XYZ file of C-alpha atoms in Angstrom:
394
model
C -58.387 -22.514 47.631
C -61.061 -20.770 49.735
C -61.745 -23.984 51.660
C -58.062 -24.305 52.479
C -57.943 -20.674 53.614
C -60.918 -21.204 55.899
C -59.210 -24.241 57.430
C -56.073 -22.202 58.044
C -58.108 -19.457 59.668
C -59.853 -21.898 61.986
C -56.520 -23.435 62.993
C -55.009 -20.018 63.586
C -57.990 -18.929 65.698
C -57.729 -22.082 67.773
C -53.982 -21.666 68.295
C -54.384 -17.967 69.079
C -56.935 -18.787 71.751
C -54.625 -21.320 73.352
C -51.636 -18.980 73.127
C -53.481 -15.951 74.461
C -54.656 -17.921 77.459
C -51.425 -19.742 78.193
C -48.526 -17.441 77.355
C -48.787 -15.149 80.399
C -48.772 -18.066 82.841
C -45.975 -19.809 80.958
C -43.840 -16.673 80.881
C -44.138 -16.202 84.626
C -44.466 -19.768 85.894
C -41.197 -20.925 84.328
C -39.120 -18.359 86.206
C -37.585 -19.186 89.582
C -35.430 -17.331 92.109
C -33.133 -18.920 94.691
C -31.781 -17.165 97.801
C -28.071 -18.082 98.039
C -27.797 -17.088 101.701
C -24.673 -15.724 103.407
C -21.534 -16.843 105.258
C -23.064 -15.789 108.570
C -23.436 -12.061 108.108
C -26.405 -10.003 107.045
C -25.764 -9.641 103.334
C -24.069 -11.111 100.265
C -23.444 -10.191 96.624
C -23.341 -12.529 93.606
C -21.175 -11.141 90.796
C -20.658 -13.927 88.243
C -21.800 -17.404 87.191
C -20.361 -20.125 84.932
C -22.201 -22.573 82.704
C -22.596 -25.235 85.394
C -24.269 -22.659 87.623
C -21.366 -22.131 90.032
C -21.776 -18.653 91.488
C -19.119 -16.342 92.928
C -19.226 -13.097 94.844
C -18.692 -12.088 98.426
C -20.551 -12.389 101.704
C -20.309 -10.696 105.051
C -19.267 -12.855 107.981
C -20.633 -12.816 111.516
C -17.598 -10.751 112.621
C -18.339 -7.981 110.100
C -15.584 -8.853 107.607
C -16.439 -10.097 104.121
C -14.999 -13.009 102.159
C -15.171 -14.281 98.599
C -17.367 -17.325 98.037
C -18.075 -20.007 95.457
C -21.139 -22.232 95.259
C -21.681 -25.666 93.822
C -23.629 -26.286 90.618
C -26.870 -24.334 90.257
C -26.005 -22.143 93.220
C -26.195 -24.904 95.824
C -24.010 -24.422 98.909
C -21.685 -21.508 99.674
C -17.976 -22.062 100.384
C -15.694 -19.432 101.914
C -12.631 -18.915 99.679
C -10.629 -17.233 102.435
C -8.146 -14.401 101.817
C -4.504 -13.729 100.963
C -3.876 -13.275 104.669
C -5.839 -10.088 105.224
C -9.338 -9.405 106.504
C -11.389 -9.392 103.303
C -11.726 -10.787 99.797
C -14.170 -10.470 96.895
C -14.683 -12.819 93.937
C -15.684 -11.129 90.685
C -15.248 -13.740 87.929
C -15.355 -17.488 87.297
C -14.650 -19.692 84.274
C -16.124 -23.058 83.326
C -13.519 -25.074 85.259
C -14.355 -23.111 88.399
C -11.212 -20.951 88.492
C -12.102 -17.798 90.411
C -10.593 -14.305 90.290
C -11.054 -11.204 92.394
C -9.192 -9.185 94.974
C -8.082 -9.792 98.537
C -6.234 -7.932 101.251
C -2.905 -9.429 102.302
C -0.793 -9.479 105.446
C 0.845 -6.167 104.495
C -2.474 -4.353 104.281
C -2.443 -4.087 100.478
C -5.134 -5.468 98.171
C -4.032 -7.677 95.286
C -5.733 -9.555 92.474
C -5.974 -13.310 92.965
C -6.704 -16.456 90.981
C -7.678 -19.896 92.257
C -7.389 -23.377 90.884
C -10.390 -25.323 89.543
C -13.504 -25.214 91.733
C -12.040 -22.403 93.809
C -9.221 -24.460 95.328
C -6.241 -22.381 96.520
C -5.683 -18.643 96.146
C -2.657 -17.239 94.305
C -1.597 -13.590 94.478
C -1.276 -12.100 90.970
C 0.809 -9.195 92.238
C 1.119 -5.783 90.551
C 3.366 -3.961 88.089
C 5.058 -1.743 90.624
C 2.115 -0.240 92.458
C 0.440 -1.418 95.638
C -3.015 -2.415 94.370
C -4.574 -4.706 91.761
C -7.981 -6.274 91.129
C -9.024 -9.038 88.725
C -12.504 -8.603 87.270
C -12.937 -11.495 84.804
C -11.370 -14.741 83.577
C -11.765 -16.868 80.449
C -11.605 -20.637 80.088
C -7.827 -20.701 79.574
C -7.339 -18.716 82.760
C -6.461 -15.400 81.109
C -7.436 -12.695 83.563
C -8.244 -8.998 83.197
C -8.703 -6.166 85.660
C -6.802 -3.086 86.695
C -3.779 -2.175 88.784
C -2.075 0.786 90.318
C 1.119 1.615 88.431
C 4.347 2.883 89.966
C 3.414 6.322 88.599
C 0.168 6.391 90.557
C -2.327 5.962 87.708
C -4.632 2.936 87.283
C -4.237 0.820 84.146
C -6.091 -2.144 82.686
C -4.140 -5.396 82.552
C -4.346 -8.855 81.002
C -2.495 -12.018 82.012
C -1.508 -15.145 80.168
C -3.175 -18.532 80.740
C -3.802 -19.452 84.399
C -2.980 -15.923 85.475
C 0.706 -16.133 84.545
C 2.323 -12.829 83.583
C 0.699 -9.420 83.712
C 0.629 -6.990 80.754
C -0.355 -3.316 81.036
C -2.955 -2.526 78.333
C -2.241 1.211 78.461
C -4.757 3.999 77.800
C -6.165 6.244 75.066
C -3.882 9.042 76.213
C -5.440 9.737 79.605
C -4.276 8.626 83.026
C -6.572 5.696 83.743
C -8.076 2.565 82.200
C -9.800 -0.566 83.487
C -10.743 -3.929 81.951
C -14.011 -5.547 83.043
C -14.467 -8.500 80.683
C -12.653 -11.061 78.544
C -13.821 -13.752 76.124
C -12.252 -17.065 75.172
C -10.224 -15.452 72.357
C -8.622 -13.126 74.862
C -10.460 -10.038 73.628
C -10.657 -7.653 76.582
C -13.135 -4.812 77.129
C -13.402 -1.939 79.562
C -12.872 1.801 79.472
C -10.002 4.223 79.107
C -9.645 7.936 79.648
C -8.772 10.005 76.621
C -6.365 12.940 76.515
C -9.296 15.405 76.621
C -10.652 14.048 79.924
C -13.488 11.847 78.644
C -13.538 8.066 78.931
C -14.506 5.636 76.174
C -15.255 1.935 75.953
C -12.577 -0.197 74.334
C -12.116 -3.654 72.844
C -8.809 -5.356 72.174
C -7.820 -7.967 69.657
C -7.174 -11.595 70.653
C -4.945 -11.995 73.725
C -5.283 -8.318 74.541
C -3.369 -7.063 71.520
C -4.290 -3.503 70.503
C -6.957 -1.271 72.037
C -9.767 0.021 69.817
C -12.002 2.918 70.850
C -15.668 1.836 70.560
C -16.853 5.438 70.608
C -20.211 6.456 72.056
C -23.906 6.562 71.173
C -24.580 9.485 68.816
C -21.302 11.172 69.650
C -21.690 11.356 73.426
C -18.775 12.128 75.696
C -18.531 8.936 77.744
C -18.879 5.180 77.334
C -17.821 2.088 79.252
C -17.785 -1.620 78.307
C -18.657 -4.124 81.011
C -18.905 -7.472 79.219
C -18.140 -9.416 76.045
C -19.219 -12.758 74.591
C -17.327 -15.207 72.402
C -18.413 -13.562 69.135
C -17.105 -10.236 70.390
C -20.464 -8.612 71.130
C -19.862 -5.959 73.767
C -22.236 -4.456 76.337
C -21.952 -1.429 78.556
C -23.327 2.083 78.761
C -22.844 5.365 76.928
C -24.014 8.964 76.971
C -25.649 10.548 73.922
C -23.934 13.878 74.486
C -21.470 15.033 77.168
C -24.108 15.928 79.784
C -26.756 13.280 79.053
C -27.646 10.238 81.142
C -26.100 6.858 80.391
C -27.987 4.299 78.300
C -27.169 0.596 78.029
C -25.796 -0.566 74.694
C -24.940 -3.752 72.830
C -22.690 -4.046 69.772
C -22.420 -6.477 66.916
C -19.601 -9.053 66.644
C -16.109 -7.728 67.386
C -17.537 -4.525 68.832
C -18.906 -3.225 65.528
C -21.816 -0.783 65.884
C -23.496 0.364 69.081
C -27.231 -0.157 69.648
C -29.003 1.840 72.360
C -31.113 -0.500 74.548
C -33.009 2.480 75.978
C -34.542 2.313 79.491
C -37.648 1.093 81.310
C -39.226 4.529 81.062
C -36.664 6.504 83.050
C -33.576 8.394 81.955
C -30.748 5.955 82.723
C -29.758 2.337 82.101
C -26.647 0.213 82.103
C -25.748 -3.287 80.933
C -23.674 -5.641 83.068
C -23.472 -8.946 81.204
C -24.058 -10.796 77.931
C -24.106 -14.451 76.910
C -23.185 -16.102 73.627
C -26.738 -15.915 72.260
C -26.691 -12.144 72.807
C -28.959 -12.018 75.850
C -28.095 -8.889 77.837
C -28.746 -8.146 81.521
C -28.559 -4.887 83.394
C -30.602 -2.297 85.237
C -32.654 0.713 84.192
C -34.709 3.550 85.578
C -38.504 3.451 85.349
C -40.968 6.246 84.673
C -41.809 6.356 88.392
C -38.182 6.860 89.418
C -37.552 3.276 90.554
C -34.552 1.184 89.533
C -35.367 -2.221 87.979
C -33.279 -5.031 86.503
C -33.901 -6.245 82.956
C -33.030 -8.903 80.425
C -32.834 -8.057 76.724
C -33.819 -11.305 75.022
C -35.986 -12.581 72.182
C -36.186 -9.134 70.629
C -37.198 -7.004 73.597
C -36.609 -5.981 77.192
C -38.313 -7.817 80.069
C -38.518 -6.119 83.478
C -37.183 -8.774 85.874
C -38.123 -6.841 89.001
C -41.869 -7.330 88.416
C -41.843 -11.021 87.473
C -44.522 -12.818 89.500
C -42.157 -15.327 91.216
C -39.742 -12.521 92.166
C -42.508 -10.439 93.714
C -44.216 -13.445 95.339
C -40.945 -14.491 97.011
C -40.594 -11.043 98.565
C -37.589 -9.775 96.590
C -37.237 -6.033 96.007
C -34.515 -3.751 94.627
C -32.874 -6.585 92.696
C -29.675 -5.956 90.718
C -28.620 -8.519 88.088
C -24.892 -8.721 87.357
C -24.272 -11.693 85.056
C -25.941 -14.307 82.835
C -24.614 -17.685 81.698
C -25.239 -19.781 78.597
C -28.259 -21.460 80.186
C -30.167 -18.298 80.992
C -29.224 -18.357 84.686
C -28.709 -14.888 86.154
C -27.103 -13.778 89.412
C -27.136 -10.631 91.474
C -28.447 -9.374 94.772
C -31.500 -7.711 96.276
C -33.455 -7.031 99.439
C -35.030 -10.156 100.927
C -36.356 -10.930 104.401
C -34.761 -7.814 105.823
C -31.296 -8.542 104.397
C -29.522 -7.739 101.141
C -28.639 -11.156 99.719
C -27.321 -12.897 96.632
C -29.729 -14.761 94.347
C -29.859 -17.045 91.324
C -32.674 -16.177 88.885
C -33.474 -18.722 86.183
C -35.876 -19.459 83.377
C -36.453 -22.874 81.841
C -35.868 -23.800 78.185
C -39.657 -23.781 77.684
C -40.204 -20.226 78.932
C -41.969 -18.153 76.283
C -40.798 -14.565 75.866
C -42.920 -11.736 74.549
C -40.984 -9.108 76.445
C -42.889 -5.859 75.886
C -45.169 -6.831 77.680
C -45.485 -10.573 78.363
C -48.721 -11.316 76.515
C -50.054 -11.970 73.026
C -52.923 -9.743 71.876
C -55.975 -11.171 70.064
C -55.371 -10.543 66.346
C -57.610 -8.835 63.841
C -59.225 -11.226 61.301
C -56.891 -10.271 58.461
C -53.802 -11.152 60.520
C -54.662 -14.813 61.172
C -52.299 -16.124 58.504
C -49.455 -13.934 59.755
C -50.144 -15.200 63.271
C -50.004 -18.809 62.108
C -46.598 -18.212 60.575
C -45.475 -16.476 63.767
C -46.649 -19.378 65.918
C -44.670 -21.715 63.717
C -41.600 -19.577 64.330
C -42.240 -19.648 68.093
C -42.410 -23.435 67.966
C -39.169 -23.563 65.992
C -37.392 -21.288 68.462
C -38.697 -23.330 71.395
C -37.365 -26.476 69.722
C -33.938 -24.886 69.254
C -33.912 -23.675 72.868
C -34.700 -27.167 74.148
C -31.652 -28.462 72.317
C -29.355 -25.765 73.645
C -28.928 -23.794 70.418
C -30.158 -20.430 71.640
C -28.979 -20.000 75.214
C -25.289 -19.390 75.736
C -22.903 -16.760 77.677
């Protein structure tokens, strides 16, 4: 018995030494960041990414206008999607067949939501419900689209369409004037925010195909909340106040919007979440104790500050904002780089080891060797699952 325990201790010490030496380099070395460039102007924004790594957003042109773009797989190449006849367009969502949604100006000077065919081919005007403005913010794999539109009465309401953008249904409000939908999953559950009759706004989730609108409430009874993304199990992310005058904090819920967990900040007073994948990884931005604004990923049980990752800093990126994450851990956004503000693709490999707060493993006390050995076994198991695609999804 004692001999076996001594053997286990020696093995644990050996593994701890290897892990302590190697984990920091692994955590940093397996990250990469790719500059997506522009369409000729001085800056671009990446807003969404699908599971093949096709990225959408908008880029300024050499003439000062800006157009929606789509890239090829893994962010390679940038194609101008054109407009609905006007001077500008922006792409805000993409599904796994490459259908893109967003908004574009038209020949009449109005801005309307649009949808494309697979791989960004063609641009179809989704119209409005009587007003003069609409914008599509997200799309699921059947082509159901959500966003918001100006009604004939002058208020802005969230909407959902049927498959391939056909038909437009007003989702209504919680009694106030305005609502907006930011995200949709493959069941057609939509999320966003709606004003209430008392002047606050709250995050909402709908049932499948946009049926019904449920108030998600706030963190600790705060006055305001907003939902920005949803995954296929119905986990919702966004931001909420703790009381009517407090700062916003990022949150994530359980499946179908149940419960609201505060993700806190990076030492500052404010944070917000912008995207979530099917494994529950959350991206967003947060204030630091020094008053800076950094992007983060909530993954593997903690928050990692993406703005200080060694490859990000070494490549000269500053002020990065992450907007979306796909099922393969690829993230997109924009930041300052080489004097311009440009879109990027930030990735980690399936072998990247996370110990998010901070990225290191401390040397254990002697009586924790056995616990460490069990923990290392768990790390190996998780790495095995990640390699086979079980952990990383949108």
